[in-house]
Short mmCIF file of C-alpha atoms in Angstrom, two decimals:
data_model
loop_
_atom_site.label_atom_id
_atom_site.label_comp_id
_atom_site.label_asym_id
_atom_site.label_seq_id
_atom_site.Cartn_x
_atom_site.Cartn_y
_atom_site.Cartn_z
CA UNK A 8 -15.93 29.64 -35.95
CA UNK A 9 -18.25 31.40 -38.26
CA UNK A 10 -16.12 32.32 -40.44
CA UNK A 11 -14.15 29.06 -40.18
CA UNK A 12 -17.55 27.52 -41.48
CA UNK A 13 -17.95 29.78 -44.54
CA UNK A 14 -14.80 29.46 -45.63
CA UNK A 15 -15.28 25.50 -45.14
CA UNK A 16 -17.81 25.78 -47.39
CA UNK A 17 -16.33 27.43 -50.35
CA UNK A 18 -13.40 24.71 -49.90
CA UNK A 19 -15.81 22.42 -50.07
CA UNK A 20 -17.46 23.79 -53.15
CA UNK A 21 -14.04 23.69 -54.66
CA UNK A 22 -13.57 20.51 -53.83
CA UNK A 23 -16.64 18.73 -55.29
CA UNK A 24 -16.54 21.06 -58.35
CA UNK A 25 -12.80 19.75 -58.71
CA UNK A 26 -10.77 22.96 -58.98
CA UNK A 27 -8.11 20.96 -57.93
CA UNK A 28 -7.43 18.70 -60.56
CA UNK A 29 -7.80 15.21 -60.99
CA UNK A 30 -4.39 13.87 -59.26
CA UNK A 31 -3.49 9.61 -59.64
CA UNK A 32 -2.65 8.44 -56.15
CA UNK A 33 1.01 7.98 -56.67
CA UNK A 34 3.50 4.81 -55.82
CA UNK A 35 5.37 4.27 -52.87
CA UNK A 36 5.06 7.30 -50.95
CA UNK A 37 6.08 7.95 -47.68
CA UNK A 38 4.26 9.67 -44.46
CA UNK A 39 6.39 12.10 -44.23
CA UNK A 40 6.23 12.92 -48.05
CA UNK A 41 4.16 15.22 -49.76
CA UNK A 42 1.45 12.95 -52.36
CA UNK A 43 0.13 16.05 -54.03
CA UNK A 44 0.55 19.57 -53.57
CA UNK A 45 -2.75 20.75 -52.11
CA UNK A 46 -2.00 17.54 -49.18
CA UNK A 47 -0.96 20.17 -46.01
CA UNK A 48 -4.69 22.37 -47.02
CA UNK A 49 -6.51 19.76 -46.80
CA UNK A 50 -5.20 18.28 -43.70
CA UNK A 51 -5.58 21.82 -41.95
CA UNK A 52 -9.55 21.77 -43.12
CA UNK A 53 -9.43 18.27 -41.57
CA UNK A 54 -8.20 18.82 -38.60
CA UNK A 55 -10.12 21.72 -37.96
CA UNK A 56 -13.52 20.22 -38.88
CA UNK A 57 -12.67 17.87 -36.24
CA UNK A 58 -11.57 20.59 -33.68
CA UNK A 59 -15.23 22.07 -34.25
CA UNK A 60 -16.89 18.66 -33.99
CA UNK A 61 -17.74 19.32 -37.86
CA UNK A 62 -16.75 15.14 -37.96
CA UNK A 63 -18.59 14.27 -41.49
CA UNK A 64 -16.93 17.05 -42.93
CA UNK A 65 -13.61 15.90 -41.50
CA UNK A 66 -14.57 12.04 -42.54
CA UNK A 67 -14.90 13.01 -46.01
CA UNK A 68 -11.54 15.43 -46.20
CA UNK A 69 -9.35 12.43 -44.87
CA UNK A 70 -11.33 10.19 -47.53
CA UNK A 71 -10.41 12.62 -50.03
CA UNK A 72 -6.57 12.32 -48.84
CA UNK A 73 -6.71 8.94 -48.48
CA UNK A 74 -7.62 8.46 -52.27
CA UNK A 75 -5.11 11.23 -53.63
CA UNK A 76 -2.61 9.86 -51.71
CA UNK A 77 -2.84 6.35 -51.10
CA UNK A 78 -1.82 7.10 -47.37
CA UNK A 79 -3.67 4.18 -45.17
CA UNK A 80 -3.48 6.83 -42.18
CA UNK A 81 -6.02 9.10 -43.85
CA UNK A 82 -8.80 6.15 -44.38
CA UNK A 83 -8.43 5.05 -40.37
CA UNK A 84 -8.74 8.94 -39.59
CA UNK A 85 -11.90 9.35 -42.04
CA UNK A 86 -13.56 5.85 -40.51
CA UNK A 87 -12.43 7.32 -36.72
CA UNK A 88 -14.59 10.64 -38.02
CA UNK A 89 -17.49 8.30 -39.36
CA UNK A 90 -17.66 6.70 -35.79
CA UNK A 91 -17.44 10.31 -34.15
CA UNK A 92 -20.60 11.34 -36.32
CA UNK A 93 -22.37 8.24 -35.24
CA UNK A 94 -22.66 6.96 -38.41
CA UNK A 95 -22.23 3.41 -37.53
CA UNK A 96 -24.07 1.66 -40.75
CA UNK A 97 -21.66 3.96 -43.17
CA UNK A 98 -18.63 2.31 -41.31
CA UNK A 99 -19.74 -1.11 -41.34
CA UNK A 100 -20.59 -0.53 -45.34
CA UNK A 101 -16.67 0.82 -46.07
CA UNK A 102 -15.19 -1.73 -44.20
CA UNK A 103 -16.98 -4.75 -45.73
CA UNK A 104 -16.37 -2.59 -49.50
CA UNK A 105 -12.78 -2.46 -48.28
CA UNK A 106 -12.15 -6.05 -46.64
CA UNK A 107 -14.82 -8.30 -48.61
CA UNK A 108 -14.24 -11.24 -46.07
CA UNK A 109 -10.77 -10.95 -45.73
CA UNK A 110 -9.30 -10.16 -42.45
CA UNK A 111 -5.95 -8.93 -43.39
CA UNK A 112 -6.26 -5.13 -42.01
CA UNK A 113 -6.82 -5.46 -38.38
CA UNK A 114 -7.64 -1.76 -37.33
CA UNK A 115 -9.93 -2.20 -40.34
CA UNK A 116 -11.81 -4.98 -38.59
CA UNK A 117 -11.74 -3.04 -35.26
CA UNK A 118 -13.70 0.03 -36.92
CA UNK A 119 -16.05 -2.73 -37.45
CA UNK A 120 -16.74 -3.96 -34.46
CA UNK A 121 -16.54 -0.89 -32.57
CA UNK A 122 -19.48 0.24 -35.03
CA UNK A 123 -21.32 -3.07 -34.58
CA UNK A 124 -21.19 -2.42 -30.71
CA UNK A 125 -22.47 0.64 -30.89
CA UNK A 126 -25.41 -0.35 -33.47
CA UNK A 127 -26.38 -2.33 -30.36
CA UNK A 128 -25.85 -5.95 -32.89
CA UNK A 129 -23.43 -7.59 -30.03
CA UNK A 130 -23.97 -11.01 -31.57
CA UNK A 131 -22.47 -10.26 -35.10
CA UNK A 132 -19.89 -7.85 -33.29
CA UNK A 133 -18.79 -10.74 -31.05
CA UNK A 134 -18.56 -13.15 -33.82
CA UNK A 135 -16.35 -11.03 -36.04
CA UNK A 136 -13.84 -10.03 -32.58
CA UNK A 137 -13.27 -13.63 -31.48
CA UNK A 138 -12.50 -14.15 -35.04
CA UNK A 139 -9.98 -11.22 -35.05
CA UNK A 140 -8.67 -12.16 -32.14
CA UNK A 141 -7.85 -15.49 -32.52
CA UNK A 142 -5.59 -14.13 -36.05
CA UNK A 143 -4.03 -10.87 -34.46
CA UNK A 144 -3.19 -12.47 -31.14
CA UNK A 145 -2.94 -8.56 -29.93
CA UNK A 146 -3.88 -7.23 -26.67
CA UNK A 147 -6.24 -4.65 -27.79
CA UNK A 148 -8.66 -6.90 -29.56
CA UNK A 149 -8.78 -9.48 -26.13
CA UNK A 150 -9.73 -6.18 -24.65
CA UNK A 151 -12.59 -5.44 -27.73
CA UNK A 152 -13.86 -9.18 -26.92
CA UNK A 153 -13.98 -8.83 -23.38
CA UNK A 154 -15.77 -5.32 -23.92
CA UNK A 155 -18.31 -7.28 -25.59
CA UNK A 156 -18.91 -9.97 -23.05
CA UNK A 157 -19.49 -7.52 -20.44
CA UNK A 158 -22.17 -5.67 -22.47
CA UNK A 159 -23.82 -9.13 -22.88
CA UNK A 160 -23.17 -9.78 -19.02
CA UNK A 161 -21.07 -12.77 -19.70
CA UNK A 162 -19.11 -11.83 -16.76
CA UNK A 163 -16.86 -14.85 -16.45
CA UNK A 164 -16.03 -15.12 -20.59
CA UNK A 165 -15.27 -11.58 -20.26
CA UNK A 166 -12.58 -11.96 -17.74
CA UNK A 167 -11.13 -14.97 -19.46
CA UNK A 168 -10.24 -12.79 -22.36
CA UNK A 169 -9.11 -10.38 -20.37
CA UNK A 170 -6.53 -13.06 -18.37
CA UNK A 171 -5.36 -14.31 -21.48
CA UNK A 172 -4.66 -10.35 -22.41
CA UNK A 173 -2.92 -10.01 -19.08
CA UNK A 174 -0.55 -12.86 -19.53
CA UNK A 175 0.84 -11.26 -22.56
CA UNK A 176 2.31 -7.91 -21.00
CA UNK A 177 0.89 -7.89 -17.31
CA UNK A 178 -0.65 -4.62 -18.47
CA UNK A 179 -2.15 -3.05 -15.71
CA UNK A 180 -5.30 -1.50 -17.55
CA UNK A 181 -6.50 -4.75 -18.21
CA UNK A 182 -5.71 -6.21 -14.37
CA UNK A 183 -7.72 -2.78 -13.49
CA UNK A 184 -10.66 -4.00 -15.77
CA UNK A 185 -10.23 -7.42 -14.99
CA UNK A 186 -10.46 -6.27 -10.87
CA UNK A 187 -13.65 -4.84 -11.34
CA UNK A 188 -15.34 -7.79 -13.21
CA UNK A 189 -14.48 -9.99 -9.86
CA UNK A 190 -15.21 -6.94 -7.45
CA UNK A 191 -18.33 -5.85 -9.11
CA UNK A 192 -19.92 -8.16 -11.18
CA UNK A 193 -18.82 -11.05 -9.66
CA UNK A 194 -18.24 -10.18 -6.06
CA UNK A 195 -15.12 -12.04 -5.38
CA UNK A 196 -13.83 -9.13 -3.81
CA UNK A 197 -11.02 -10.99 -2.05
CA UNK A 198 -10.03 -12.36 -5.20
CA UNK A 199 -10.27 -8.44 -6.84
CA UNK A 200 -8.17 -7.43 -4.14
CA UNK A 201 -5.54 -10.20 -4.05
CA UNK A 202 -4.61 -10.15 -7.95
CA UNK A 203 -4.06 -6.34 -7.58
CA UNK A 204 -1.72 -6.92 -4.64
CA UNK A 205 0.57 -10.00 -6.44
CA UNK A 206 0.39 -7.44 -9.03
CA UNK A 207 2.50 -4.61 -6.96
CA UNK A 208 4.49 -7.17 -5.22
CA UNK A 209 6.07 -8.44 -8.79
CA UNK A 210 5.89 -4.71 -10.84
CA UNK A 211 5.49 -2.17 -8.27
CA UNK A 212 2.79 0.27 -6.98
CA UNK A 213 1.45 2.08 -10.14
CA UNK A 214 -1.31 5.33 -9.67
CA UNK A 215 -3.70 2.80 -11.47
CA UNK A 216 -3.58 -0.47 -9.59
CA UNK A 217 -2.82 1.51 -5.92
CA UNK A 218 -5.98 3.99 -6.88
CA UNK A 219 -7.96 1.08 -7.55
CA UNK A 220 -6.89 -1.18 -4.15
CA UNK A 221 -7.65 2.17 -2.25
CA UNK A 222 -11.19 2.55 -3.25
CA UNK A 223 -11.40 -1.61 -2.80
CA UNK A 224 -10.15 -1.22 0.88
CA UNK A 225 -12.08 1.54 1.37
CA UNK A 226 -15.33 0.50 0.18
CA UNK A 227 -14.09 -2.87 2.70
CA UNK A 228 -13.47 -0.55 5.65
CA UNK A 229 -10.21 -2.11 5.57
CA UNK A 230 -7.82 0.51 7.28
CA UNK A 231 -4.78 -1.33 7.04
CA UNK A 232 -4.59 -2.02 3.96
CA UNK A 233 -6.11 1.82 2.82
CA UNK A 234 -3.08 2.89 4.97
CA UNK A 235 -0.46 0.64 3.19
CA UNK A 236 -1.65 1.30 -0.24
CA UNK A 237 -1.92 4.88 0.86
CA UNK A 238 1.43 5.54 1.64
CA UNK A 239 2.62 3.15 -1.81
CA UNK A 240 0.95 5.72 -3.81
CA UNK A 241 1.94 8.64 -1.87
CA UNK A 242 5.86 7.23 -2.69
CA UNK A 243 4.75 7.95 -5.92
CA UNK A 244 2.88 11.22 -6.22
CA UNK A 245 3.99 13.21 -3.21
CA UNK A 246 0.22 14.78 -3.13
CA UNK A 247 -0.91 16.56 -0.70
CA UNK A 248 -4.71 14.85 -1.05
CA UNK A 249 -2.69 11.49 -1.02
CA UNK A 250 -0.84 13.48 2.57
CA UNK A 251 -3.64 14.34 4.63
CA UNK A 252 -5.74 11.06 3.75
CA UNK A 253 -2.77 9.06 5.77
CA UNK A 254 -2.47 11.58 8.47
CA UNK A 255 -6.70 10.90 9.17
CA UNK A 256 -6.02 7.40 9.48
CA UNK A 257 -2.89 7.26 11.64
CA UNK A 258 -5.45 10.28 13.83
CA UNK A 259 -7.84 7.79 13.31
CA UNK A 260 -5.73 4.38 14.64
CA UNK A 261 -4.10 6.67 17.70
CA UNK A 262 -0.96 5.75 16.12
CA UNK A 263 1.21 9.16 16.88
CA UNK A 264 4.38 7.73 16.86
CA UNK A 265 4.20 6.70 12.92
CA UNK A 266 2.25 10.45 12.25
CA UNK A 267 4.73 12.21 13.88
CA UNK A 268 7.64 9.96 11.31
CA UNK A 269 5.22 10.59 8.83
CA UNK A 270 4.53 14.58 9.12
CA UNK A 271 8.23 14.54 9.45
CA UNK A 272 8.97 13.04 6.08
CA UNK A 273 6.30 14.74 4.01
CA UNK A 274 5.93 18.02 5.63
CA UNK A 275 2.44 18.38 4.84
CA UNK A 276 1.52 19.74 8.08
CA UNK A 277 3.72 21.33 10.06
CA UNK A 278 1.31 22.97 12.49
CA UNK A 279 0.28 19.56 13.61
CA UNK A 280 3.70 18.27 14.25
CA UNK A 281 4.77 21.55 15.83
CA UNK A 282 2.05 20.68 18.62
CA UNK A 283 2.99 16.97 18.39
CA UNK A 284 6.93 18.13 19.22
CA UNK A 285 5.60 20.47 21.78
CA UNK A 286 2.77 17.33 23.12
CA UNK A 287 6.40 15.20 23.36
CA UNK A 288 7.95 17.61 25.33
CA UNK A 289 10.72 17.54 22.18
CA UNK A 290 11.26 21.05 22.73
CA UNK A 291 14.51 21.13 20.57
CA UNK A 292 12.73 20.08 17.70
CA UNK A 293 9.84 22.13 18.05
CA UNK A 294 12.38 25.41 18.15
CA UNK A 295 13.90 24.61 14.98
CA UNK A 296 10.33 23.56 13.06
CA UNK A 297 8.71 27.32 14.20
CA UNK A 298 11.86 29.01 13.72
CA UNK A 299 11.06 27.50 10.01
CA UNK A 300 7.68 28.41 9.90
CA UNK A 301 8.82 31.73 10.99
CA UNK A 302 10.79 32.17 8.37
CA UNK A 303 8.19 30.47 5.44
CA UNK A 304 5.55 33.17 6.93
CA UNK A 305 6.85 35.94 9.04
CA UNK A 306 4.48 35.57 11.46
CA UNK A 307 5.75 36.69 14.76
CA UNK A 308 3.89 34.11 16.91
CA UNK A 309 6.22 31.53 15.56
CA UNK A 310 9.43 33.41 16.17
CA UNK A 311 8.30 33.94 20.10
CA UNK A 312 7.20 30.25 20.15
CA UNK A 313 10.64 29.41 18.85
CA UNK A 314 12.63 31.32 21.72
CA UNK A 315 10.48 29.99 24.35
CA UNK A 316 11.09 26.00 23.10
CA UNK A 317 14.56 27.08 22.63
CA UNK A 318 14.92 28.02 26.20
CA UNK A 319 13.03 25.11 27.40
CA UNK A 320 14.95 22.43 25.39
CA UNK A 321 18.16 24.48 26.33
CA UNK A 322 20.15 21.80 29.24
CA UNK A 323 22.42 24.66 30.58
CA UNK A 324 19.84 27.37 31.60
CA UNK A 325 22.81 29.37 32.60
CA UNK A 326 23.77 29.33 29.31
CA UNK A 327 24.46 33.11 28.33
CA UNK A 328 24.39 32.43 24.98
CA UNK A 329 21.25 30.89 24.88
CA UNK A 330 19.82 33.28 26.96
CA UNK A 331 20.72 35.94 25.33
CA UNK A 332 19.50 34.45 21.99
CA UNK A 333 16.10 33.87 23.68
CA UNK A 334 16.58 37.69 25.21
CA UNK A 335 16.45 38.83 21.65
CA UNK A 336 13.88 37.35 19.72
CA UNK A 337 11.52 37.98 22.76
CA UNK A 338 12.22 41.59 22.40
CA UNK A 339 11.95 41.39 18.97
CA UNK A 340 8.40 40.11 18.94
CA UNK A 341 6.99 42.25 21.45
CA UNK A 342 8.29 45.19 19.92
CA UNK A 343 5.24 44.45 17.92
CA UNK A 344 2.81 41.89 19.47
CA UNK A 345 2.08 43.18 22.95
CA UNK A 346 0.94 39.12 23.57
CA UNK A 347 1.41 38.52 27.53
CA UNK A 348 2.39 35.42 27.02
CA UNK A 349 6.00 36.61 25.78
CA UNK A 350 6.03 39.48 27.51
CA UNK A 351 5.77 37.68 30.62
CA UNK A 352 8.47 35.08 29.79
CA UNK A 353 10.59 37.75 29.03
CA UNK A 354 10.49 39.05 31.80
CA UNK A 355 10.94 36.18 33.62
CA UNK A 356 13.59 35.44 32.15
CA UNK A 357 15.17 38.88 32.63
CA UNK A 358 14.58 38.48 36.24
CA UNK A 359 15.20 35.10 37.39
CA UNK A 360 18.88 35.56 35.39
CA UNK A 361 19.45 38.83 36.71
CA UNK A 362 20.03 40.17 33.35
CA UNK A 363 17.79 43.08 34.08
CA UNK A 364 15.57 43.21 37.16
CA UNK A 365 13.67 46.34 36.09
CA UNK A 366 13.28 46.06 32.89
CA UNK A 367 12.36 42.55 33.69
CA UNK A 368 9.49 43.70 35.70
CA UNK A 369 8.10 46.20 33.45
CA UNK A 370 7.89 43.39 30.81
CA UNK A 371 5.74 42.23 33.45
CA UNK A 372 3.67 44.79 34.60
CA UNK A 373 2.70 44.78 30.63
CA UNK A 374 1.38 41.42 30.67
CA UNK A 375 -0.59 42.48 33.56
CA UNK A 376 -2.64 44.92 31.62
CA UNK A 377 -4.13 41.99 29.15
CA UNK A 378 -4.77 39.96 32.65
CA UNK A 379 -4.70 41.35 36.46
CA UNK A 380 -6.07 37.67 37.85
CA UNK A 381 -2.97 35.58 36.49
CA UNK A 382 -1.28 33.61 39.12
CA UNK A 383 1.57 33.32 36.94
CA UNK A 384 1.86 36.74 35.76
CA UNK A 385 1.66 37.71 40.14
CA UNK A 386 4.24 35.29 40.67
CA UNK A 387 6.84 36.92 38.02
CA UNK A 388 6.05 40.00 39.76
CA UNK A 389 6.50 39.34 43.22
CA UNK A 390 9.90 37.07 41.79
CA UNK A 391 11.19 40.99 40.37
CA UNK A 392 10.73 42.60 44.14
CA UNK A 393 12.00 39.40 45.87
CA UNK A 394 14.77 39.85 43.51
CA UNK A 395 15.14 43.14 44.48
CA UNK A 396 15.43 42.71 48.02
CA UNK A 397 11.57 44.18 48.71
CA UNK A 398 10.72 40.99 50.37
CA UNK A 399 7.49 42.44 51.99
CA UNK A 400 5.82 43.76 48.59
CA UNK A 401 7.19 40.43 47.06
CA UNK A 402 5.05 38.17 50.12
CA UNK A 403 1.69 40.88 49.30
CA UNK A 404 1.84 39.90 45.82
CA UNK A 405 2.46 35.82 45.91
CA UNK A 406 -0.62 35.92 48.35
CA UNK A 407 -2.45 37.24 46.06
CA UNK A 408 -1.45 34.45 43.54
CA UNK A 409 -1.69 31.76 45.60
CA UNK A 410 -5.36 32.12 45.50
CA UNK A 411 -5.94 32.02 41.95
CA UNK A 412 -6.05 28.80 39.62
CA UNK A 413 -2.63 28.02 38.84
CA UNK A 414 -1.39 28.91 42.37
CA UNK A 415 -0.75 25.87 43.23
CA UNK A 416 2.27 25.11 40.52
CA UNK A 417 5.51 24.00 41.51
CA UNK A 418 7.24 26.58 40.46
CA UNK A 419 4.88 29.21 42.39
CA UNK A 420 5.28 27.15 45.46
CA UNK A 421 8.86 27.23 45.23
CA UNK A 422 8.77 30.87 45.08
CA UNK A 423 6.88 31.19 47.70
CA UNK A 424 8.53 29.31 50.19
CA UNK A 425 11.82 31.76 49.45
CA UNK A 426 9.63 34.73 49.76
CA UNK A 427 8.28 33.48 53.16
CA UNK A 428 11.75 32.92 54.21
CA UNK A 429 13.40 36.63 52.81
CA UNK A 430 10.14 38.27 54.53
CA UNK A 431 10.83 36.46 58.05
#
């Protein structure tokens, strides 16, 4: 940037001196058409005086251009420049040099005003918009008008510029502006709230107008309608912000029938509606989400969770098939994770089907290892010698797990009542 600056300089230097030449601003030239031959240096110095924040330096390059080449482009770039340097009182001087009363140059006027407002002289600024307005008709100087009422806290002949802007295009940066007049300033919030709404009804839920209703509703505490807007916007930006602000308030209204439709649709959290599947009882479902979120993240946990939920949601348990599918991802898992929760099941499963007793019960005797008080662990155990014919060890061990919490499930119960009966 240093050197940028020096070199700058000498241009500069050039420049005033008039190395260039004296050039006429020549006749009926086009943008895209070279005025004099130096025209693509200068505009590099330009633009990167501006890139540097160097803006009087930039004003008085596009002057420069502006005068050898007669290009109106270059004057609003120099007065944009002017305004970036703050140097409101030049701008108003050009402009009046440029217009002398007459308001045939709109963005002309505009540089005006805008440097009027921000001399703080609101009066003579709001004198010369109304009068631009009232010629150009154009949306952008309602909006200048408007901008000036509000700084003078003439809330209400703001927002009647602003309406008149709005009937032109229905542009939604104005109904925005206009929304927060009557939210803020005015505090007809139900009015604020029910132009935004006609709004999406007629064109459609846009980031702006949605963004704005959300913080409205939310600032009301009004859920519904933060859930509603919510899920417009989120039919427009998919984000995941937009995602897990509608899953909090469907947590937050108990309503887990329209989470569980919506964490089906979006995806954006696929641990909660495993558990919701699993919650359901919709074992099929949660089998095929974890064998997904096995594959997504090769963690193992989700590949046994997906063979247990597809044996549960399985109608046929007979089903050799199944079983056998079930058989092998079990195996598969605890080849690595030594969890007793699959280890047990597998053996279980290896038992009560009679696929492999023994085995079965070594599977078994593993999960044992992590946890010699489980009643269910017992009762897969004693199921592998009952299973085996040893009737008397079986009856030793399901006493044992009868008297520890869970020994009083169905399925224990059940297996104890055939063990009593094999053993007598």
């Amino acid at each position: 940037m240093i050197i940028f600056k020096i070199v700058l300089s000498l241009f500069l230097a050039l420049f005033v001196s008039g190395c260039f030449g004296e050039v006429n601003p020549p006749k009926h030239i086009n943008a895209n058409e070279k005025a004099f031959e130096e025209e693509d240096t200068y505009i590099l110095y330009a633009l990167r005086a501006e890139q540097i924040k160097e803006y009087e330096v930039a004003s008085s390059l596009f002057d420069e251009l502006w005068k050898r080449s007669d290009k109106r482009e270059y004057l609003y770039r120099s007065l944009q420049n002017d305004l970036s340097a703050q140097k409101n009182k030049k701008v108003i001087d050009r402009v009046d040099e440029l217009i002398q009363g007459r308001l045939d140059d709109y963005r002309l006027a505009r540089f005006k005003v805008v440097a009027l407002i921000s001399d703080g002289k609101l009066e003579e600024a709001r004198v010369l918009a109304v009068e631009l307005v009232e010629i150009s008709n154009e949306v952008k100087d309602y909006l200048l008008v408007s901008e000036i009422y509000i700084k003078q806290k003439k809330y209400d002949t703001a927002l009647k510029y602003l309406e008149s802007a709005y009937t032109k295009n229905y542009n939604e940066i104005i109904l925005d502006k206009m929304s927060i007049i009557l939210y803020v300033n005015l505090q007809r919030t139900n009015e604020a709230i029910a132009q935004l709404e006609t709004h999406t009804r007629v064109y459609g839920c846009s980031k702006i107008i949605c963004s704005r209703l959300i913080s409205f509703y939310s600032n009301e505490n009004n859920l519904e309608g933060l859930l509603s807007t919510s899920l417009r916007i989120y039919e427009l930006d998919r984000s995941d912000d937009t995602a897990k602000k509608i899953v909090q308030i469907y947590l937050y209204k108990k309503e887990y029938i329209k989470l569980l439709s919506f964490l089906e649709k979006s995806s954006i959290d696929d641990e909660m509606l495993l558990q919701m599947y699993v919650n359901l009882k919709n074992y099929k479902k949660a089998s095929e989400l974890s064998d997904k979120l096995y594959v997504q993240t090769g963690d193992l946990n989700y590949l046994g969770q997906s063979a247990i939920f597809e044996y549960e949601s399985s109608d046929n348990k007979d089903d050799k098939k199944m079983q056998n599918s079930v058989v092998e991802k079990l195996k598969e898992v605890v080849k690595t994770d030594k969890n007793p929760l699959y280890l047990n099941y597998l053996g279980y499963l290896l038992i009560d089907h009679s696929l492999n007793i023994e085995d079965g019960m070594k599977y078994v005797q593993e999960a044992l290892k992590f946890n010699q008080n489980s009643a269910f662990y017992l009762d897969s155990l004693a199921w592998g010698y009952y299973r085996l014919g040893n009737c008397k060890k079986a009856y030793e061990i399901i006493q044992r797990a009868m008297q520890l919490e869970g020994g009083d499930d169905p399925e224990v119960i059940k297996h104890v009542k055939a063990i009593e009966s094999c053993k007598n």
